[in-house]
Amino acid sequence: MDLVQGPGSRSGALENRQLRIANSDRRPSTEQKPLTRDELADNQRQGLSAARRTYLTQPRERCVMHTPTDTGVRNSGQDARLDDLHNKLATEVDNLVTSADWTRALETAARFRAYSAANSLLIWVQYTDAYAKGLVPHPVPTFVAGVRGWNSLGRTVIRGQKGLQIRLPVLGRFAAASPDAGEDTWRRLAHWEKLRPGEVLKKKLVSTKVGRVFDVAQTEGRSLETFPEPVLLEGEAPVGLWDGVAVQITGRGFTLRRVDSAREIHGANGLTDYAARVVSVRTDMDPAAQAKSLIHELGHVMLHGPGNADSSSHRGIGEVEAESIALLVGAAHGMDTSQYTVPYVATWASGVPDKDEVDVVLGTLDRVRKTASRILDDLDTTQISNGLPPGLDRDSLAAQHAAKRGAAKAAHHEHAQTTRETVVL
């Protein structure tokens, strides 16, 4: 680089500084050499800065190659954290051996149904580990949110508390020629890229990343709103539960029939006849048991009918799924789950051919959670918290954060453009 020598020369120092600024804005490339003093002067005479001149002639494809996220360092660290999280999850699933273990996992999923089945397990195992180490005061987690969520409620994370790691989805932006265009025709958009005229924006899961949430016991600040918890007497069913579930069954084209005893339905508590499209439940049980049996049969209706695309691949665990759905919905209403019976996990998890037991258990837990969530969303009943702090609007908070990020990116882009277009004098 041809720099002007002589530290005592003010003009020389200024010209050296101009050269450094111009060359620092040039894209890294084996084809580009640093500007000399004569080249800089020539560019200035033409009324364009060297940086702007380079930017205008730079191919767009090359501009996106030199971004901080392409270094590979952050990705490798993220992969290591994801592997560690998967190992924790696999260990927890391996520990789900007995019926009581599975019941506890479902009760956890019921209390944290705002999170995925896998994340509810991760929250549980990490929090109980923190309690065993004396890091949190209560044995069971209650309300969980991220830092921004707690801040929006006037609370902050206590210094020294470690976040509970969970898996978060990473959605990619894609351009499609039409709303119904097949995924194989979608075009991945770069972070700065806008849609072309006539294109439609699509998003889909492209990867996962590690996020951190905190239980209310790990925070301090403004008191939370009170959350109504259902209170039930022994044998009592929650108000509106039977009627609400019955509406969902009949709404799917099935007739609901009450029978006097188990003898009328082959000794069972409930029975779903797919051919006749009839659901039968015995009435010689207490109201809570009747409601539980009705939810069990609704689980069969939603997941295991002949027209269900997934039912054939889940034979052998249909009863496990239906009973688990009943348990999860019941737990979400504060019902006693001690009478629910699920076989030993190893018995049914190993019964699905060509599938790893961990994948079977997680897949089953996820199907159960999603189905139970659909049932709960359609019920007008008093339910326990879904794991989010009272008063937290997660969707609104996410929209605000996205708007701020968009504004920040736009401001940064505008500043970068202005900097490149400024003529170095």
Short mmCIF file of C-alpha atoms in Angstrom, two decimals:
data_model
loop_
_atom_site.label_atom_id
_atom_site.label_comp_id
_atom_site.label_asym_id
_atom_site.label_seq_id
_atom_site.Cartn_x
_atom_site.Cartn_y
_atom_site.Cartn_z
CA MET A 1 0.00 0.00 0.00
CA ASP A 2 1.45 3.36 -1.06
CA LEU A 3 1.07 5.45 2.13
CA VAL A 4 2.36 8.96 2.49
CA GLN A 5 5.33 9.08 4.87
CA GLY A 6 6.18 11.86 7.29
CA PRO A 7 4.26 12.00 10.58
CA GLY A 8 4.70 15.79 10.69
CA SER A 9 2.65 16.33 7.52
CA ARG A 10 -1.04 17.07 8.27
CA SER A 11 -2.02 16.46 4.64
CA GLY A 12 -0.16 13.17 4.64
CA ALA A 13 -1.87 11.99 7.82
CA LEU A 14 -5.28 12.92 6.39
CA GLU A 15 -4.62 11.08 3.15
CA ASN A 16 -3.44 7.98 5.03
CA ARG A 17 -6.64 8.04 7.06
CA GLN A 18 -8.72 8.36 3.88
CA LEU A 19 -6.97 5.33 2.41
CA ARG A 20 -7.59 3.25 5.54
CA ILE A 21 -11.31 4.16 5.56
CA ALA A 22 -11.72 3.38 1.86
CA ASN A 23 -9.94 0.04 2.08
CA SER A 24 -11.77 -1.03 5.25
CA ASP A 25 -15.09 -0.80 3.37
CA ARG A 26 -13.96 -3.05 0.54
CA ARG A 27 -15.32 -6.62 0.53
CA PRO A 28 -12.76 -9.36 1.36
CA SER A 29 -11.78 -11.01 -1.90
CA THR A 30 -8.72 -12.52 -3.52
CA GLU A 31 -9.52 -10.48 -6.64
CA GLN A 32 -9.45 -7.07 -4.90
CA LYS A 33 -6.23 -5.26 -3.96
CA PRO A 34 -6.00 -2.34 -1.51
CA LEU A 35 -6.48 1.09 -3.12
CA THR A 36 -3.42 3.22 -3.73
CA ARG A 37 -3.23 6.98 -3.20
CA ASP A 38 -3.66 7.69 -6.92
CA GLU A 39 -6.70 5.38 -7.20
CA LEU A 40 -8.36 7.07 -4.24
CA ALA A 41 -7.80 10.51 -5.75
CA ASP A 42 -9.23 9.35 -9.07
CA ASN A 43 -12.38 8.03 -7.37
CA GLN A 44 -12.84 11.26 -5.43
CA ARG A 45 -12.55 13.31 -8.60
CA GLN A 46 -15.45 11.30 -10.08
CA GLY A 47 -17.66 12.22 -7.10
CA LEU A 48 -18.00 8.72 -5.59
CA SER A 49 -16.28 7.26 -2.55
CA ALA A 50 -14.21 4.15 -3.07
CA ALA A 51 -16.54 2.20 -0.80
CA ARG A 52 -19.67 3.17 -2.76
CA ARG A 53 -17.92 2.44 -6.07
CA THR A 54 -16.96 -1.04 -4.87
CA TYR A 55 -20.47 -1.68 -3.49
CA LEU A 56 -22.15 -0.80 -6.79
CA THR A 57 -19.94 -3.15 -8.79
CA GLN A 58 -20.02 -5.99 -6.25
CA PRO A 59 -22.15 -8.99 -7.33
CA ARG A 60 -25.08 -9.52 -4.94
CA GLU A 61 -24.22 -13.18 -4.37
CA ARG A 62 -20.79 -12.22 -3.03
CA CYS A 63 -22.23 -9.60 -0.69
CA VAL A 64 -24.03 -12.20 1.40
CA MET A 65 -21.01 -14.45 1.87
CA HIS A 66 -19.19 -12.27 4.37
CA THR A 67 -21.59 -12.12 7.31
CA PRO A 68 -20.75 -12.70 10.99
CA THR A 69 -23.02 -15.75 11.12
CA ASP A 70 -21.04 -17.51 8.39
CA THR A 71 -17.90 -17.92 10.49
CA GLY A 72 -18.97 -21.36 11.73
CA VAL A 73 -17.87 -20.60 15.30
CA ARG A 74 -21.33 -19.84 16.64
CA ASN A 75 -22.89 -22.75 14.78
CA SER A 76 -20.43 -25.26 16.21
CA GLY A 77 -21.10 -23.96 19.71
CA GLN A 78 -24.84 -24.12 19.10
CA ASP A 79 -24.52 -27.70 17.84
CA ALA A 80 -22.61 -28.68 20.98
CA ARG A 81 -25.32 -27.18 23.20
CA LEU A 82 -28.03 -28.93 21.20
CA ASP A 83 -26.21 -32.26 21.53
CA ASP A 84 -25.94 -31.75 25.29
CA LEU A 85 -29.64 -30.93 25.48
CA HIS A 86 -30.54 -34.03 23.46
CA ASN A 87 -28.46 -36.18 25.79
CA LYS A 88 -30.31 -34.77 28.80
CA LEU A 89 -33.62 -35.51 27.09
CA ALA A 90 -32.62 -39.05 26.14
CA THR A 91 -31.49 -39.73 29.72
CA GLU A 92 -34.80 -38.47 31.10
CA VAL A 93 -36.75 -40.63 28.63
CA ASP A 94 -34.67 -43.66 29.59
CA ASN A 95 -35.74 -43.01 33.19
CA LEU A 96 -39.42 -43.27 32.27
CA VAL A 97 -39.70 -46.90 33.22
CA THR A 98 -42.77 -47.43 35.39
CA SER A 99 -46.37 -46.31 35.11
CA ALA A 100 -45.69 -43.76 37.87
CA ASP A 101 -42.80 -42.27 35.85
CA TRP A 102 -45.01 -41.87 32.78
CA THR A 103 -47.79 -40.37 34.89
CA ARG A 104 -45.35 -37.81 36.29
CA ALA A 105 -44.21 -36.91 32.76
CA LEU A 106 -47.83 -36.40 31.69
CA GLU A 107 -48.59 -34.28 34.74
CA THR A 108 -45.56 -32.15 33.87
CA ALA A 109 -46.79 -31.82 30.28
CA ALA A 110 -50.21 -30.80 31.62
CA ARG A 111 -48.73 -28.05 33.76
CA PHE A 112 -46.43 -26.84 30.98
CA ARG A 113 -48.64 -27.45 27.97
CA ALA A 114 -47.64 -24.06 26.53
CA TYR A 115 -44.33 -25.81 25.78
CA SER A 116 -43.60 -28.87 23.67
CA ALA A 117 -43.52 -32.30 25.26
CA ALA A 118 -39.72 -32.44 24.99
CA ASN A 119 -39.32 -28.97 26.49
CA SER A 120 -41.64 -29.77 29.39
CA LEU A 121 -39.39 -32.72 30.27
CA LEU A 122 -36.27 -30.56 29.96
CA ILE A 123 -37.77 -27.90 32.22
CA TRP A 124 -38.67 -30.53 34.81
CA VAL A 125 -35.34 -32.38 34.90
CA GLN A 126 -33.23 -29.20 35.06
CA TYR A 127 -35.40 -27.52 37.68
CA THR A 128 -35.49 -30.56 39.96
CA ASP A 129 -31.72 -30.81 39.60
CA ALA A 130 -31.41 -27.14 40.63
CA TYR A 131 -33.65 -27.82 43.63
CA ALA A 132 -31.52 -30.79 44.67
CA LYS A 133 -28.48 -28.48 44.61
CA GLY A 134 -30.27 -25.87 46.73
CA LEU A 135 -30.38 -23.28 43.93
CA VAL A 136 -34.19 -22.81 43.98
CA PRO A 137 -36.51 -22.77 47.01
CA HIS A 138 -39.42 -24.88 45.75
CA PRO A 139 -39.39 -28.53 44.60
CA VAL A 140 -41.76 -28.07 41.65
CA PRO A 141 -41.63 -25.43 38.89
CA THR A 142 -44.80 -23.37 38.41
CA PHE A 143 -44.60 -20.45 35.95
CA VAL A 144 -41.84 -20.34 33.33
CA ALA A 145 -40.89 -17.64 30.82
CA GLY A 146 -37.91 -16.04 29.12
CA VAL A 147 -36.10 -12.91 30.27
CA ARG A 148 -38.16 -10.57 28.07
CA GLY A 149 -41.36 -12.19 29.30
CA TRP A 150 -40.45 -11.64 32.94
CA ASN A 151 -39.28 -8.10 32.24
CA SER A 152 -42.63 -7.28 30.62
CA LEU A 153 -44.30 -8.32 33.89
CA GLY A 154 -42.02 -6.13 36.01
CA ARG A 155 -39.75 -8.93 37.19
CA THR A 156 -36.06 -9.61 36.67
CA VAL A 157 -33.91 -12.72 36.96
CA ILE A 158 -32.08 -13.00 40.28
CA ARG A 159 -28.32 -12.63 39.89
CA GLY A 160 -26.59 -16.01 39.77
CA GLN A 161 -29.61 -18.01 38.61
CA LYS A 162 -29.02 -20.25 35.59
CA GLY A 163 -31.60 -20.54 32.84
CA LEU A 164 -33.44 -23.77 32.07
CA GLN A 165 -32.37 -24.75 28.56
CA ILE A 166 -35.03 -25.65 26.02
CA ARG A 167 -35.13 -26.26 22.28
CA LEU A 168 -36.42 -23.39 20.15
CA PRO A 169 -37.47 -23.60 16.50
CA VAL A 170 -35.60 -21.66 13.81
CA LEU A 171 -37.89 -20.69 10.96
CA GLY A 172 -36.52 -19.92 7.53
CA ARG A 173 -38.06 -17.39 5.14
CA PHE A 174 -39.00 -18.70 1.72
CA ALA A 175 -40.52 -17.20 -1.41
CA ALA A 176 -43.26 -19.13 -3.23
CA ALA A 177 -44.80 -18.37 -6.60
CA SER A 178 -48.31 -18.89 -5.17
CA PRO A 179 -49.95 -19.74 -1.80
CA ASP A 180 -50.41 -23.41 -2.79
CA ALA A 181 -47.00 -23.91 -4.42
CA GLY A 182 -45.21 -27.10 -3.37
CA GLU A 183 -42.33 -26.84 -0.91
CA ASP A 184 -39.91 -28.19 -3.50
CA THR A 185 -40.45 -24.99 -5.51
CA TRP A 186 -39.86 -22.56 -2.62
CA ARG A 187 -36.82 -20.30 -2.80
CA ARG A 188 -34.87 -19.58 0.40
CA LEU A 189 -34.53 -15.87 1.11
CA ALA A 190 -31.41 -14.28 2.54
CA HIS A 191 -31.87 -12.19 5.69
CA TRP A 192 -31.78 -8.94 3.67
CA GLU A 193 -33.73 -10.20 0.66
CA LYS A 194 -37.25 -9.03 -0.18
CA LEU A 195 -39.97 -10.79 -2.14
CA ARG A 196 -40.15 -10.29 -5.86
CA PRO A 197 -43.42 -9.00 -7.37
CA GLY A 198 -46.12 -11.69 -7.19
CA GLU A 199 -44.29 -13.91 -4.70
CA VAL A 200 -45.77 -15.13 -1.40
CA LEU A 201 -43.84 -15.37 1.88
CA LYS A 202 -43.64 -18.84 3.44
CA LYS A 203 -41.94 -19.99 6.62
CA LYS A 204 -40.91 -23.44 7.76
CA LEU A 205 -38.70 -25.09 10.35
CA VAL A 206 -35.09 -25.27 9.19
CA SER A 207 -33.28 -26.03 12.45
CA THR A 208 -33.40 -25.68 16.22
CA LYS A 209 -31.42 -23.63 18.69
CA VAL A 210 -30.96 -23.51 22.45
CA GLY A 211 -33.04 -21.01 24.43
CA ARG A 212 -33.28 -20.30 28.16
CA VAL A 213 -36.29 -19.81 30.40
CA PHE A 214 -36.61 -19.15 34.12
CA ASP A 215 -39.12 -20.24 36.75
CA VAL A 216 -40.83 -17.57 38.84
CA ALA A 217 -38.75 -18.75 41.82
CA GLN A 218 -35.66 -17.59 39.94
CA THR A 219 -37.01 -14.04 39.53
CA GLU A 220 -37.92 -11.09 41.72
CA GLY A 221 -40.04 -7.95 41.34
CA ARG A 222 -43.71 -7.14 40.94
CA SER A 223 -46.21 -9.66 42.32
CA LEU A 224 -47.98 -11.84 39.77
CA GLU A 225 -51.70 -11.88 39.19
CA THR A 226 -53.54 -14.66 41.01
CA PHE A 227 -54.48 -17.65 38.86
CA PRO A 228 -57.69 -19.57 39.69
CA GLU A 229 -57.01 -23.24 40.39
CA PRO A 230 -59.82 -25.84 40.18
CA VAL A 231 -60.76 -27.45 43.50
CA LEU A 232 -62.51 -30.84 43.35
CA LEU A 233 -63.99 -33.17 45.89
CA GLU A 234 -63.16 -36.89 45.71
CA GLY A 235 -65.06 -38.51 42.86
CA GLU A 236 -66.35 -35.19 41.56
CA ALA A 237 -65.96 -34.18 37.90
CA PRO A 238 -65.09 -30.58 36.95
CA VAL A 239 -68.11 -28.46 36.07
CA GLY A 240 -68.77 -28.55 32.34
CA LEU A 241 -66.17 -31.22 31.53
CA TRP A 242 -68.58 -34.04 30.58
CA ASP A 243 -70.76 -31.75 28.47
CA GLY A 244 -67.78 -30.14 26.76
CA VAL A 245 -66.20 -33.47 25.83
CA ALA A 246 -69.56 -34.85 24.70
CA VAL A 247 -69.95 -31.92 22.30
CA GLN A 248 -66.54 -32.67 20.79
CA ILE A 249 -67.47 -36.34 20.27
CA THR A 250 -70.82 -35.62 18.62
CA GLY A 251 -69.23 -32.85 16.61
CA ARG A 252 -67.04 -35.50 14.97
CA GLY A 253 -70.06 -37.46 13.80
CA PHE A 254 -70.33 -39.99 16.65
CA THR A 255 -73.39 -40.76 18.75
CA LEU A 256 -72.91 -40.82 22.52
CA ARG A 257 -74.62 -43.64 24.41
CA ARG A 258 -74.77 -44.15 28.19
CA VAL A 259 -75.07 -47.73 29.36
CA ASP A 260 -76.06 -49.04 32.80
CA SER A 261 -73.11 -51.39 33.35
CA ALA A 262 -69.89 -52.79 31.91
CA ARG A 263 -71.73 -55.94 30.81
CA GLU A 264 -73.27 -54.03 27.92
CA ILE A 265 -69.86 -53.05 26.52
CA HIS A 266 -67.89 -56.26 27.01
CA GLY A 267 -66.65 -55.42 30.52
CA ALA A 268 -65.04 -52.11 29.59
CA ASN A 269 -65.56 -48.67 31.09
CA GLY A 270 -66.05 -47.20 27.63
CA LEU A 271 -66.12 -48.39 24.03
CA THR A 272 -65.78 -46.74 20.62
CA ASP A 273 -67.43 -48.48 17.67
CA TYR A 274 -65.93 -46.96 14.53
CA ALA A 275 -68.20 -48.85 12.14
CA ALA A 276 -71.42 -47.77 13.85
CA ARG A 277 -69.86 -44.45 14.91
CA VAL A 278 -71.07 -44.85 18.49
CA VAL A 279 -69.24 -44.05 21.75
CA SER A 280 -70.55 -45.84 24.85
CA VAL A 281 -69.70 -45.10 28.50
CA ARG A 282 -70.96 -46.94 31.58
CA THR A 283 -72.80 -44.89 34.20
CA ASP A 284 -72.35 -47.10 37.26
CA MET A 285 -69.16 -45.16 38.20
CA ASP A 286 -68.62 -41.87 40.01
CA PRO A 287 -68.76 -38.69 37.85
CA ALA A 288 -64.95 -38.30 37.75
CA ALA A 289 -64.49 -41.85 36.42
CA GLN A 290 -67.21 -41.31 33.82
CA ALA A 291 -65.55 -38.10 32.62
CA LYS A 292 -62.18 -39.85 32.46
CA SER A 293 -63.63 -42.69 30.36
CA LEU A 294 -65.34 -40.21 28.03
CA ILE A 295 -62.05 -38.35 27.42
CA HIS A 296 -60.33 -41.70 26.82
CA GLU A 297 -62.84 -42.52 24.09
CA LEU A 298 -62.49 -39.05 22.56
CA GLY A 299 -58.76 -39.77 22.30
CA HIS A 300 -59.58 -42.90 20.29
CA VAL A 301 -61.95 -40.93 18.06
CA MET A 302 -59.33 -38.29 17.31
CA LEU A 303 -56.29 -40.53 16.82
CA HIS A 304 -57.19 -44.13 16.06
CA GLY A 305 -60.08 -44.27 13.63
CA PRO A 306 -59.73 -46.11 10.29
CA GLY A 307 -59.53 -42.79 8.46
CA ASN A 308 -56.62 -41.54 10.55
CA ALA A 309 -53.45 -41.52 8.47
CA ASP A 310 -51.19 -42.25 11.46
CA SER A 311 -53.29 -44.92 13.17
CA SER A 312 -51.71 -47.88 11.36
CA SER A 313 -48.19 -46.92 12.50
CA HIS A 314 -49.27 -46.64 16.14
CA ARG A 315 -50.98 -49.99 16.66
CA GLY A 316 -50.16 -51.48 20.03
CA ILE A 317 -49.91 -48.11 21.77
CA GLY A 318 -53.43 -46.87 21.00
CA GLU A 319 -54.63 -47.64 24.54
CA VAL A 320 -51.55 -45.95 25.98
CA GLU A 321 -52.26 -42.80 23.96
CA ALA A 322 -55.97 -42.72 24.82
CA GLU A 323 -55.35 -43.26 28.55
CA SER A 324 -52.54 -40.70 28.51
CA ILE A 325 -54.79 -38.11 26.87
CA ALA A 326 -57.40 -38.71 29.56
CA LEU A 327 -54.74 -38.36 32.25
CA LEU A 328 -53.32 -35.13 30.80
CA VAL A 329 -56.76 -33.51 30.35
CA GLY A 330 -57.73 -34.65 33.84
CA ALA A 331 -54.51 -33.29 35.34
CA ALA A 332 -55.14 -29.95 33.63
CA HIS A 333 -58.41 -29.81 35.61
CA GLY A 334 -56.81 -30.76 38.92
CA MET A 335 -58.29 -34.26 38.92
CA ASP A 336 -56.78 -37.15 40.89
CA THR A 337 -54.58 -39.15 38.49
CA SER A 338 -53.71 -42.00 40.85
CA GLN A 339 -56.38 -44.25 39.35
CA TYR A 340 -55.12 -43.95 35.78
CA THR A 341 -53.30 -47.04 34.56
CA VAL A 342 -50.63 -47.08 31.87
CA PRO A 343 -48.48 -50.18 31.24
CA TYR A 344 -44.75 -50.15 31.85
CA VAL A 345 -43.18 -47.85 29.29
CA ALA A 346 -40.61 -50.40 28.12
CA THR A 347 -43.44 -52.83 27.30
CA TRP A 348 -45.10 -50.68 24.66
CA ALA A 349 -42.16 -48.48 23.62
CA SER A 350 -40.24 -51.50 22.34
CA GLY A 351 -43.28 -52.82 20.47
CA VAL A 352 -43.00 -50.44 17.49
CA PRO A 353 -40.80 -52.07 14.83
CA ASP A 354 -37.83 -50.27 13.30
CA LYS A 355 -37.99 -47.37 15.74
CA ASP A 356 -35.78 -46.30 18.62
CA GLU A 357 -37.52 -46.45 22.01
CA VAL A 358 -36.57 -42.85 22.82
CA ASP A 359 -38.16 -41.67 19.56
CA VAL A 360 -41.28 -43.75 20.25
CA VAL A 361 -41.70 -42.32 23.75
CA LEU A 362 -41.11 -38.73 22.65
CA GLY A 363 -43.38 -39.15 19.62
CA THR A 364 -46.14 -40.62 21.77
CA LEU A 365 -45.78 -37.90 24.40
CA ASP A 366 -45.90 -35.23 21.71
CA ARG A 367 -49.02 -36.69 20.03
CA VAL A 368 -50.70 -36.97 23.43
CA ARG A 369 -49.84 -33.39 24.37
CA LYS A 370 -51.02 -31.94 21.05
CA THR A 371 -54.28 -33.88 21.11
CA ALA A 372 -54.97 -33.01 24.74
CA SER A 373 -54.22 -29.35 24.01
CA ARG A 374 -56.79 -29.34 21.21
CA ILE A 375 -59.37 -30.83 23.58
CA LEU A 376 -58.54 -28.34 26.33
CA ASP A 377 -58.66 -25.35 23.96
CA ASP A 378 -62.24 -26.26 23.01
CA LEU A 379 -63.43 -26.61 26.61
CA ASP A 380 -65.02 -23.78 28.57
CA THR A 381 -63.82 -25.06 31.95
CA THR A 382 -61.59 -23.91 34.80
CA GLN A 383 -58.11 -25.31 34.19
CA ILE A 384 -54.73 -25.04 35.87
CA SER A 385 -52.08 -22.76 34.37
CA ASN A 386 -50.41 -23.80 31.12
CA GLY A 387 -46.99 -22.89 32.53
CA LEU A 388 -46.90 -19.26 31.43
CA PRO A 389 -47.02 -16.50 34.06
CA PRO A 390 -50.47 -14.91 34.50
CA GLY A 391 -50.76 -11.75 32.43
CA LEU A 392 -48.06 -12.72 29.91
CA ASP A 393 -49.12 -12.33 26.27
CA ARG A 394 -46.40 -14.27 24.51
CA ASP A 395 -47.69 -13.59 20.98
CA SER A 396 -47.88 -9.83 21.56
CA LEU A 397 -44.41 -9.82 23.09
CA ALA A 398 -42.99 -11.74 20.12
CA ALA A 399 -44.63 -9.30 17.69
CA GLN A 400 -43.15 -6.32 19.54
CA HIS A 401 -39.70 -7.91 19.55
CA ALA A 402 -39.93 -8.68 15.82
CA ALA A 403 -40.96 -5.08 15.09
CA LYS A 404 -38.00 -3.74 17.09
CA ARG A 405 -35.59 -6.07 15.32
CA GLY A 406 -37.00 -5.01 11.96
CA ALA A 407 -36.64 -1.33 12.82
CA ALA A 408 -33.08 -1.89 14.05
CA LYS A 409 -32.13 -3.74 10.86
CA ALA A 410 -33.66 -1.00 8.72
CA ALA A 411 -31.78 1.69 10.65
CA HIS A 412 -28.53 -0.26 10.37
CA HIS A 413 -29.02 -0.74 6.62
CA GLU A 414 -29.79 2.95 6.14
CA HIS A 415 -26.71 3.94 8.15
CA ALA A 416 -24.52 1.56 6.13
CA GLN A 417 -25.85 2.98 2.86
CA THR A 418 -25.25 6.55 4.03
CA THR A 419 -21.70 5.70 5.10
CA ARG A 420 -20.89 4.12 1.75
CA GLU A 421 -22.32 7.05 -0.21
CA THR A 422 -20.39 9.70 1.73
CA VAL A 423 -17.55 11.08 -0.34
CA VAL A 424 -14.26 11.03 1.52
CA LEU A 425 -12.97 14.61 1.44
#
